[in-house]
Amino acid sequence: MELTHTHNIDFSKASFKDFESIPDMNVFQRAGFFKDFTDYMEVEGRMNYGFVTHDGCGPEIFLSTPFQQTPKRCISLVSNDYLSFTQHPKVKAAAIEGLQKYGTGAGASPLIGGHHEYHTKLENKLSTFFDRSKGSSMVYTTGYTANSATLLSMLKNNDCAIVDMAVHASVYEGLLETNIKRFPHNNLDYLERALSEVQSKYHTRIVIIDGVYSQDGDLAKMDEIYKLTKHYGAFLMVDDAHGIGVLGKRGRGVIEMFDLLNKVDIISGTLSKAFGHIGGFIISKPEVINYLKFQSRQYVFSSNSTPAMNGLLVALDLIDEEPEWRARLSENVTYFKKGLLDMRLDVGITESPIIPIKIGDAHKTGIAARLLLKAGVYANAIIYPGVSRKDARIRTSLMATHTKEHLDKALNGFDYVNRKLGISKS
């Protein structure tokens, strides 16, 4: 297929972001042009997205792709089901029990008939889980919405968010109606400068960070960030979606690691990763939660979560009752990371089950993902705008149920890619 240069977009160098807005094109024309681009990506072997899996989350999955319709068994390094709770018999049994008792849907939005007793039980259990008082939690239908909806309802034109530049996209969507100060990732000097600049300018000043950062797998400098935030009279919100259930002595996440469970002003998290379901939650003071339940449009005007979330009541208990899942996950992370480092692959500064293999060049990264599939390993190619243009990588996520045999096959896959493409550090 010939390279296309229409509207100054070179398909060989383009990213999805280049098609967000194109001069002189309406949205339907832009969609057609974008289809040309995705067709080009597929022909060039770089369309490594949207593959169909034929079974649930697991360390191995059956996978079909546009270039291989017959499902193939692959080692899965793409799932955030860190503790494998989507497949835990007790979690599944509780979800089935919820469906049998309550049916398949909530029937309405929370304020007008869609708030059922299983919602109350889950909220109460989440409050207890984080050592907070009753009324300190609320549940959204997705983790993305928990961030975007909360921030949209709380921050207006007289407020300001001071944001680590590496936070999740859902945070940025929640800041469309307020002022923003961005600081380079984990850079305390820039954070302090931003806090000083806004100290007397806005009604609400809130620092927003992740606990575990989703692309590099590294942790926030949370203790130092907390001290700076409070020194300048601001609030702190932590999205610990990838840490809660996985890290910390009791699985309460990065916030627990820094002994800040009762000090962070707002905790956001997801129910779709370590807890093995779908949804998001907010933990804060009861008066803040009460405010959000009446002011957050996505909560007020969306149907509530389904009765299958009854399984979450068990998943929360299992974090305490079966800590061996966290231990197995930690062992897998140590083993896999060592294997990659022994090959001199660049895994950055990860301290979590998210392990990036940094390659840099987007085209080479796409080829690497395809070669991994050929070797029976399914991992995600992350390119711009998910990361900066020169920081493309293969992103891997480990699970507690990966065996040494699974991990060895994955390591052999990366060795195969390295021999083909030379992706190790010089």
Coordinates of C-alpha atoms in Angstrom, one line a residue:
M1 CA 0.0 0.0 0.0
E2 CA 1.4 3.4 -0.9
L3 CA 2.0 5.9 1.8
T4 CA -0.7 8.6 2.0
H5 CA 0.3 12.2 2.5
T6 CA -3.2 13.8 2.2
H7 CA -3.6 16.7 4.7
N8 CA 0.1 16.4 5.6
I9 CA -0.4 13.1 7.4
D10 CA 2.2 10.5 6.5
F11 CA 0.7 7.2 7.4
S12 CA 4.2 5.7 8.0
K13 CA 4.7 8.1 10.9
A14 CA 1.1 8.9 12.0
S15 CA -0.6 8.0 15.3
F16 CA -4.2 7.8 16.3
K17 CA -4.0 11.3 17.8
D18 CA -3.3 12.8 14.4
F19 CA -6.9 12.1 13.3
E20 CA -8.6 13.8 16.2
S21 CA -9.0 17.0 14.2
I22 CA -8.2 17.6 10.5
P23 CA -8.8 21.0 8.8
D24 CA -11.6 21.1 6.3
M25 CA -12.9 17.6 7.2
N26 CA -16.2 16.9 8.9
V27 CA -16.3 14.0 11.3
F28 CA -17.6 11.5 8.7
Q29 CA -14.9 12.4 6.2
R30 CA -12.3 12.2 9.1
A31 CA -13.7 8.8 10.0
G32 CA -13.2 7.6 6.4
F33 CA -9.7 8.9 6.3
F34 CA -8.9 7.2 9.6
K35 CA -10.3 3.9 8.2
D36 CA -7.7 4.3 5.4
F37 CA -5.0 4.6 8.1
T38 CA -6.1 1.6 10.1
D39 CA -6.2 -0.5 6.9
Y40 CA -2.7 0.7 6.2
M41 CA -1.6 -0.3 9.7
E42 CA -3.1 -3.8 9.2
V43 CA -1.4 -4.3 5.9
E44 CA 1.9 -3.2 7.4
G45 CA 1.5 -5.6 10.3
R46 CA 1.2 -2.8 12.9
M47 CA -2.5 -3.2 13.9
N48 CA -1.9 -5.0 17.2
Y49 CA -5.2 -3.9 18.9
G50 CA -8.7 -5.2 19.4
F51 CA -7.9 -8.8 19.1
V52 CA -10.7 -11.3 20.0
T53 CA -10.2 -13.7 22.9
H54 CA -12.3 -16.8 23.2
D55 CA -12.2 -17.4 26.9
G56 CA -12.0 -15.4 30.1
C57 CA -9.0 -13.8 31.8
G58 CA -6.2 -16.2 32.5
P59 CA -2.5 -16.8 32.2
E60 CA -3.2 -18.5 28.9
I61 CA -5.9 -17.5 26.4
F62 CA -7.3 -18.5 23.0
L63 CA -6.7 -15.6 20.7
S64 CA -7.7 -14.8 17.1
T65 CA -6.5 -11.9 15.1
P66 CA -7.2 -10.4 11.6
F67 CA -4.1 -12.2 10.3
Q68 CA -4.8 -15.5 12.1
Q69 CA -8.5 -16.4 12.3
T70 CA -8.0 -19.8 13.8
P71 CA -7.7 -19.2 17.6
K72 CA -4.3 -19.8 19.0
R73 CA -3.3 -20.5 22.6
C74 CA -1.0 -17.8 23.9
I75 CA 0.6 -16.8 27.1
S76 CA -1.4 -13.7 28.2
L77 CA 0.5 -10.7 29.4
V78 CA -2.3 -8.2 28.8
S79 CA -4.7 -8.7 31.8
N80 CA -5.0 -6.5 34.8
D81 CA -6.7 -9.3 36.7
Y82 CA -3.6 -9.4 38.9
L83 CA -4.9 -11.9 41.5
S84 CA -7.0 -14.0 39.1
F85 CA -10.1 -13.2 41.0
T86 CA -12.2 -13.2 37.8
Q87 CA -11.8 -17.0 38.0
H88 CA -11.8 -17.5 41.7
P89 CA -14.6 -20.1 42.5
K90 CA -15.8 -18.2 45.5
V91 CA -16.1 -14.9 43.6
K92 CA -17.9 -16.5 40.7
A93 CA -20.3 -18.3 43.1
A94 CA -21.2 -15.0 44.8
A95 CA -21.7 -13.3 41.5
I96 CA -24.1 -16.0 40.4
E97 CA -25.9 -15.9 43.7
G98 CA -26.4 -12.1 43.2
L99 CA -27.8 -12.7 39.7
Q100 CA -30.2 -15.4 41.0
K101 CA -31.4 -13.2 43.8
Y102 CA -31.6 -9.8 42.2
G103 CA -31.7 -10.4 38.4
T104 CA -29.4 -9.1 35.8
G105 CA -29.6 -5.3 36.2
A106 CA -30.1 -2.6 38.7
G107 CA -33.1 -1.1 36.8
A108 CA -32.5 2.6 37.4
S109 CA -30.0 5.2 38.5
P110 CA -29.0 5.2 42.1
L111 CA -31.2 8.1 43.3
I112 CA -34.4 7.0 41.7
G113 CA -34.7 3.3 42.5
G114 CA -31.5 1.7 41.3
H115 CA -29.7 1.6 44.7
H116 CA -30.1 -1.9 46.1
E117 CA -28.9 -3.6 49.2
Y118 CA -25.9 -5.1 47.5
H119 CA -24.7 -1.6 46.7
T120 CA -25.0 -0.6 50.3
K121 CA -23.1 -3.7 51.4
L122 CA -20.3 -3.0 49.0
E123 CA -20.0 0.6 50.0
N124 CA -19.9 -0.3 53.6
K125 CA -17.3 -3.0 53.0
L126 CA -15.1 -0.6 51.0
S127 CA -15.3 2.0 53.9
T128 CA -14.2 -0.7 56.3
F129 CA -11.5 -2.0 53.9
F130 CA -9.8 1.4 53.9
D131 CA -10.3 1.9 57.7
R132 CA -12.8 4.7 57.2
S133 CA -16.1 5.4 58.8
K134 CA -19.5 4.4 57.4
G135 CA -20.5 6.6 54.5
S136 CA -17.0 7.2 53.3
S137 CA -17.3 5.4 50.0
M138 CA -19.4 5.4 46.8
V139 CA -19.3 3.2 43.7
Y140 CA -19.4 4.2 40.0
T141 CA -20.1 1.9 37.1
T142 CA -16.4 2.2 35.8
G143 CA -13.1 3.3 37.3
Y144 CA -12.7 5.8 34.5
T145 CA -16.0 7.4 35.5
A146 CA -15.0 7.5 39.2
N147 CA -12.2 9.9 38.3
S148 CA -13.7 11.9 35.5
A149 CA -17.1 12.3 37.2
T150 CA -15.8 13.1 40.6
L151 CA -13.4 15.8 39.4
L152 CA -16.0 17.4 37.0
S153 CA -18.4 17.8 39.9
M154 CA -15.9 19.1 42.4
L155 CA -13.6 21.5 40.4
K156 CA -14.8 24.6 38.7
N157 CA -13.4 27.9 37.4
N158 CA -12.3 29.2 40.8
D159 CA -10.4 26.0 41.6
C160 CA -7.1 24.4 40.4
A161 CA -5.8 20.9 39.9
I162 CA -2.0 20.4 40.2
V163 CA -1.5 17.2 38.2
D164 CA 1.4 14.8 37.7
M165 CA 1.8 14.7 33.9
A166 CA 1.7 10.9 33.9
V167 CA -1.8 10.5 35.5
H168 CA -4.5 8.4 33.8
A169 CA -6.5 9.9 30.9
S170 CA -9.7 9.8 33.1
V171 CA -8.2 12.4 35.4
Y172 CA -7.6 14.9 32.5
E173 CA -11.2 14.4 31.3
G174 CA -12.4 15.4 34.7
L175 CA -10.5 18.7 34.6
L176 CA -12.3 20.2 31.6
E177 CA -14.1 22.9 33.7
T178 CA -11.2 23.9 35.9
N179 CA -7.7 25.3 35.9
I180 CA -4.7 23.0 35.6
K181 CA -1.1 23.1 36.6
R182 CA 1.0 20.2 35.4
F183 CA 4.3 19.1 36.8
P184 CA 6.8 16.6 35.4
H185 CA 6.3 13.0 36.6
N186 CA 7.3 12.7 40.3
N187 CA 9.3 16.0 40.1
L188 CA 9.1 17.5 43.6
D189 CA 10.7 20.8 42.7
Y190 CA 8.2 21.5 40.0
L191 CA 5.4 20.4 42.3
E192 CA 6.4 22.8 45.0
R193 CA 6.8 25.6 42.5
A194 CA 3.2 25.0 41.2
L195 CA 1.8 24.8 44.8
S196 CA 3.5 28.1 45.6
E197 CA 2.2 29.8 42.5
V198 CA -1.5 28.8 43.2
Q199 CA -1.5 29.1 47.0
S200 CA -3.5 32.3 47.2
K201 CA -5.3 32.2 43.8
Y202 CA -8.0 29.5 44.0
H203 CA -10.7 28.3 46.4
T204 CA -9.7 24.7 46.0
R205 CA -6.2 23.4 45.2
I206 CA -5.9 19.7 44.8
V207 CA -2.8 17.7 43.9
I208 CA -3.7 14.6 41.8
I209 CA -1.4 11.6 41.4
D210 CA -1.5 7.9 40.7
G211 CA -0.2 5.4 43.2
V212 CA 1.1 3.0 40.5
Y213 CA 1.6 4.6 37.1
S214 CA 0.0 2.5 34.4
Q215 CA 2.7 2.6 31.7
D216 CA 6.0 2.5 33.6
G217 CA 4.7 0.6 36.6
D218 CA 6.6 2.9 39.0
L219 CA 5.3 4.4 42.2
A220 CA 4.4 7.9 43.3
K221 CA 6.8 9.6 45.8
M222 CA 3.7 9.7 47.9
D223 CA 5.2 10.6 51.3
E224 CA 7.1 13.6 50.0
I225 CA 4.2 14.7 47.8
Y226 CA 1.8 14.5 50.8
K227 CA 4.1 16.7 52.9
L228 CA 4.4 19.3 50.2
T229 CA 0.7 19.3 49.5
K230 CA -0.2 19.9 53.2
H231 CA 2.5 22.4 53.7
Y232 CA 0.9 24.6 51.0
G233 CA -2.7 24.0 52.3
A234 CA -3.8 21.9 49.4
F235 CA -5.7 18.6 49.2
L236 CA -4.4 15.3 47.8
M237 CA -6.2 12.8 45.5
V238 CA -4.6 9.5 44.7
D239 CA -5.8 7.1 42.0
D240 CA -4.4 3.8 43.1
A241 CA -6.2 1.6 40.6
H242 CA -3.1 -0.6 40.0
G243 CA -1.9 -0.7 43.6
I244 CA -5.0 -1.5 45.6
G245 CA -5.3 -5.3 46.3
V246 CA -1.8 -5.9 45.0
L247 CA 0.7 -3.8 47.1
G248 CA 1.0 -3.0 50.8
K249 CA 1.1 -5.3 53.8
R250 CA -2.6 -5.8 53.7
G251 CA -3.2 -5.2 50.0
R252 CA -4.4 -1.6 50.5
G253 CA -2.1 -0.3 47.9
V254 CA 0.7 2.3 47.7
I255 CA -1.2 4.5 50.1
E256 CA -0.8 1.9 52.8
M257 CA 2.9 1.4 52.0
F258 CA 3.4 5.1 53.0
D259 CA 1.0 4.9 56.0
L260 CA -1.4 7.4 54.5
L261 CA -4.7 5.5 54.4
N262 CA -6.4 7.9 56.8
K263 CA -4.7 11.0 55.6
V264 CA -5.2 11.2 51.8
D265 CA -8.2 13.4 51.1
I266 CA -9.6 11.4 48.2
I267 CA -8.8 7.9 47.1
S268 CA -10.0 6.6 43.8
G269 CA -9.7 3.1 42.6
T270 CA -11.1 0.4 40.3
L271 CA -13.0 -2.8 40.8
S272 CA -11.9 -4.2 37.5
K273 CA -8.3 -5.1 38.3
A274 CA -7.3 -6.9 41.5
F275 CA -11.0 -7.3 42.5
G276 CA -11.9 -9.0 39.3
H277 CA -15.1 -7.3 38.3
I278 CA -16.0 -3.9 36.8
G279 CA -16.6 -0.5 38.3
G280 CA -14.8 2.2 40.3
F281 CA -15.0 3.8 43.7
I282 CA -14.2 6.9 45.6
I283 CA -13.2 7.1 49.3
S284 CA -13.4 10.4 51.1
K285 CA -15.1 12.1 54.1
P286 CA -18.8 11.3 54.4
E287 CA -19.8 14.8 53.6
V288 CA -17.8 14.7 50.3
I289 CA -19.3 11.4 49.4
N290 CA -22.8 12.8 50.1
Y291 CA -22.0 15.8 47.9
L292 CA -20.9 13.6 45.0
K293 CA -23.9 11.4 45.2
F294 CA -26.2 14.4 44.4
Q295 CA -23.8 16.5 42.3
S296 CA -22.0 14.0 40.1
R297 CA -24.0 13.9 36.8
Q298 CA -22.6 10.5 35.7
Y299 CA -23.7 9.0 39.0
V300 CA -27.1 10.7 39.1
F301 CA -28.1 10.0 35.5
S302 CA -26.6 6.5 34.9
S303 CA -28.1 3.2 35.8
N304 CA -26.4 1.6 38.7
S305 CA -24.0 -1.4 38.7
T306 CA -25.4 -4.9 38.2
P307 CA -26.1 -7.6 40.8
A308 CA -23.1 -9.6 39.6
M309 CA -21.1 -7.2 41.7
N310 CA -22.2 -9.3 44.7
G311 CA -19.0 -11.2 43.9
L312 CA -17.0 -8.1 45.0
L313 CA -18.1 -8.7 48.6
V314 CA -16.2 -11.9 48.5
A315 CA -13.2 -10.5 46.6
L316 CA -12.7 -7.9 49.3
D317 CA -12.7 -10.5 52.0
L318 CA -10.2 -12.7 50.0
I319 CA -7.6 -9.9 50.0
D320 CA -7.3 -10.6 53.8
E321 CA -8.2 -14.2 53.9
E322 CA -5.9 -15.4 51.1
P323 CA -2.8 -13.3 51.0
E324 CA -1.0 -16.0 49.2
W325 CA -2.2 -14.6 45.9
R326 CA -0.3 -11.4 46.5
A327 CA 2.7 -13.5 47.5
R328 CA 2.6 -15.5 44.3
L329 CA 2.2 -12.4 42.2
S330 CA 5.2 -10.8 43.9
E331 CA 7.3 -14.0 43.2
N332 CA 6.3 -13.9 39.5
V333 CA 7.2 -10.2 39.2
T334 CA 10.7 -10.9 40.7
Y335 CA 11.3 -13.9 38.4
F336 CA 10.1 -12.4 35.2
K337 CA 11.8 -9.1 35.7
K338 CA 15.1 -10.9 36.4
G339 CA 14.7 -12.9 33.2
L340 CA 14.2 -9.7 31.2
L341 CA 17.1 -7.9 32.9
D342 CA 19.4 -10.9 32.2
M343 CA 18.7 -10.3 28.5
R344 CA 19.6 -6.7 29.1
L345 CA 16.2 -5.5 28.1
D346 CA 15.1 -2.1 29.4
V347 CA 12.3 -2.4 32.0
G348 CA 12.6 1.1 33.3
I349 CA 12.0 1.7 37.0
T350 CA 8.9 -0.5 37.5
E351 CA 8.1 -1.6 41.1
S352 CA 4.8 -3.4 40.3
P353 CA 3.3 -6.2 38.2
I354 CA 3.3 -3.7 35.2
I355 CA 6.6 -4.4 33.5
P356 CA 7.4 -2.4 30.3
I357 CA 10.0 -3.5 27.8
K358 CA 11.1 -0.2 26.3
I359 CA 12.1 -0.2 22.7
G360 CA 11.7 3.4 21.7
D361 CA 10.9 3.2 18.0
A362 CA 7.1 2.8 17.3
H363 CA 7.5 0.8 14.1
K364 CA 10.0 -1.6 15.7
T365 CA 7.7 -2.0 18.7
G366 CA 4.8 -3.0 16.4
I367 CA 6.9 -5.6 14.8
A368 CA 8.0 -6.8 18.2
A369 CA 4.4 -7.3 19.3
R370 CA 3.7 -9.3 16.1
L371 CA 6.8 -11.5 16.6
L372 CA 5.7 -12.2 20.2
L373 CA 2.4 -13.4 18.9
K374 CA 4.2 -15.7 16.5
A375 CA 6.0 -17.1 19.5
G376 CA 2.7 -17.6 21.3
V377 CA 3.0 -14.5 23.6
Y378 CA 0.3 -11.9 23.7
A379 CA 1.5 -8.5 25.0
N380 CA 0.5 -4.9 24.2
A381 CA 2.4 -2.5 22.0
I382 CA 2.1 0.9 23.5
I383 CA 3.0 3.9 21.3
Y384 CA 2.2 7.6 21.1
P385 CA 0.0 9.1 22.4
G386 CA -0.1 6.5 25.2
V387 CA 3.5 7.3 25.7
S388 CA 5.8 9.9 24.3
R389 CA 6.9 9.5 20.6
K390 CA 10.3 8.1 21.4
D391 CA 9.3 5.9 24.3
A392 CA 7.3 3.1 22.6
R393 CA 7.3 -0.2 24.5
I394 CA 5.8 -3.6 25.0
R395 CA 3.7 -3.4 28.1
T396 CA 3.3 -6.6 30.2
S397 CA 1.1 -7.3 33.2
L398 CA 1.6 -10.4 35.3
M399 CA -0.9 -12.5 37.2
A400 CA -0.7 -14.6 40.3
T401 CA -1.6 -17.7 38.3
H402 CA 1.2 -17.4 35.9
T403 CA 3.4 -20.5 36.4
K404 CA 7.2 -20.6 35.9
E405 CA 6.4 -22.5 32.7
H406 CA 4.2 -19.6 31.4
L407 CA 6.9 -17.1 32.3
D408 CA 9.7 -19.1 30.7
K409 CA 7.7 -19.3 27.5
A410 CA 7.2 -15.5 27.6
L411 CA 10.9 -14.9 28.3
N412 CA 11.7 -17.2 25.4
G413 CA 9.4 -15.1 23.2
F414 CA 11.3 -11.9 24.2
D415 CA 14.6 -13.7 23.5
Y416 CA 13.3 -14.5 20.0
V417 CA 12.3 -10.9 19.5
N418 CA 15.7 -9.7 20.7
R419 CA 17.5 -11.9 18.3
K420 CA 15.4 -10.7 15.4
L421 CA 15.3 -7.0 16.2
G422 CA 18.1 -6.3 18.6
I423 CA 16.0 -4.6 21.3
S424 CA 18.4 -5.0 24.2
K425 CA 20.4 -2.2 25.8
S426 CA 23.8 -1.6 24.2

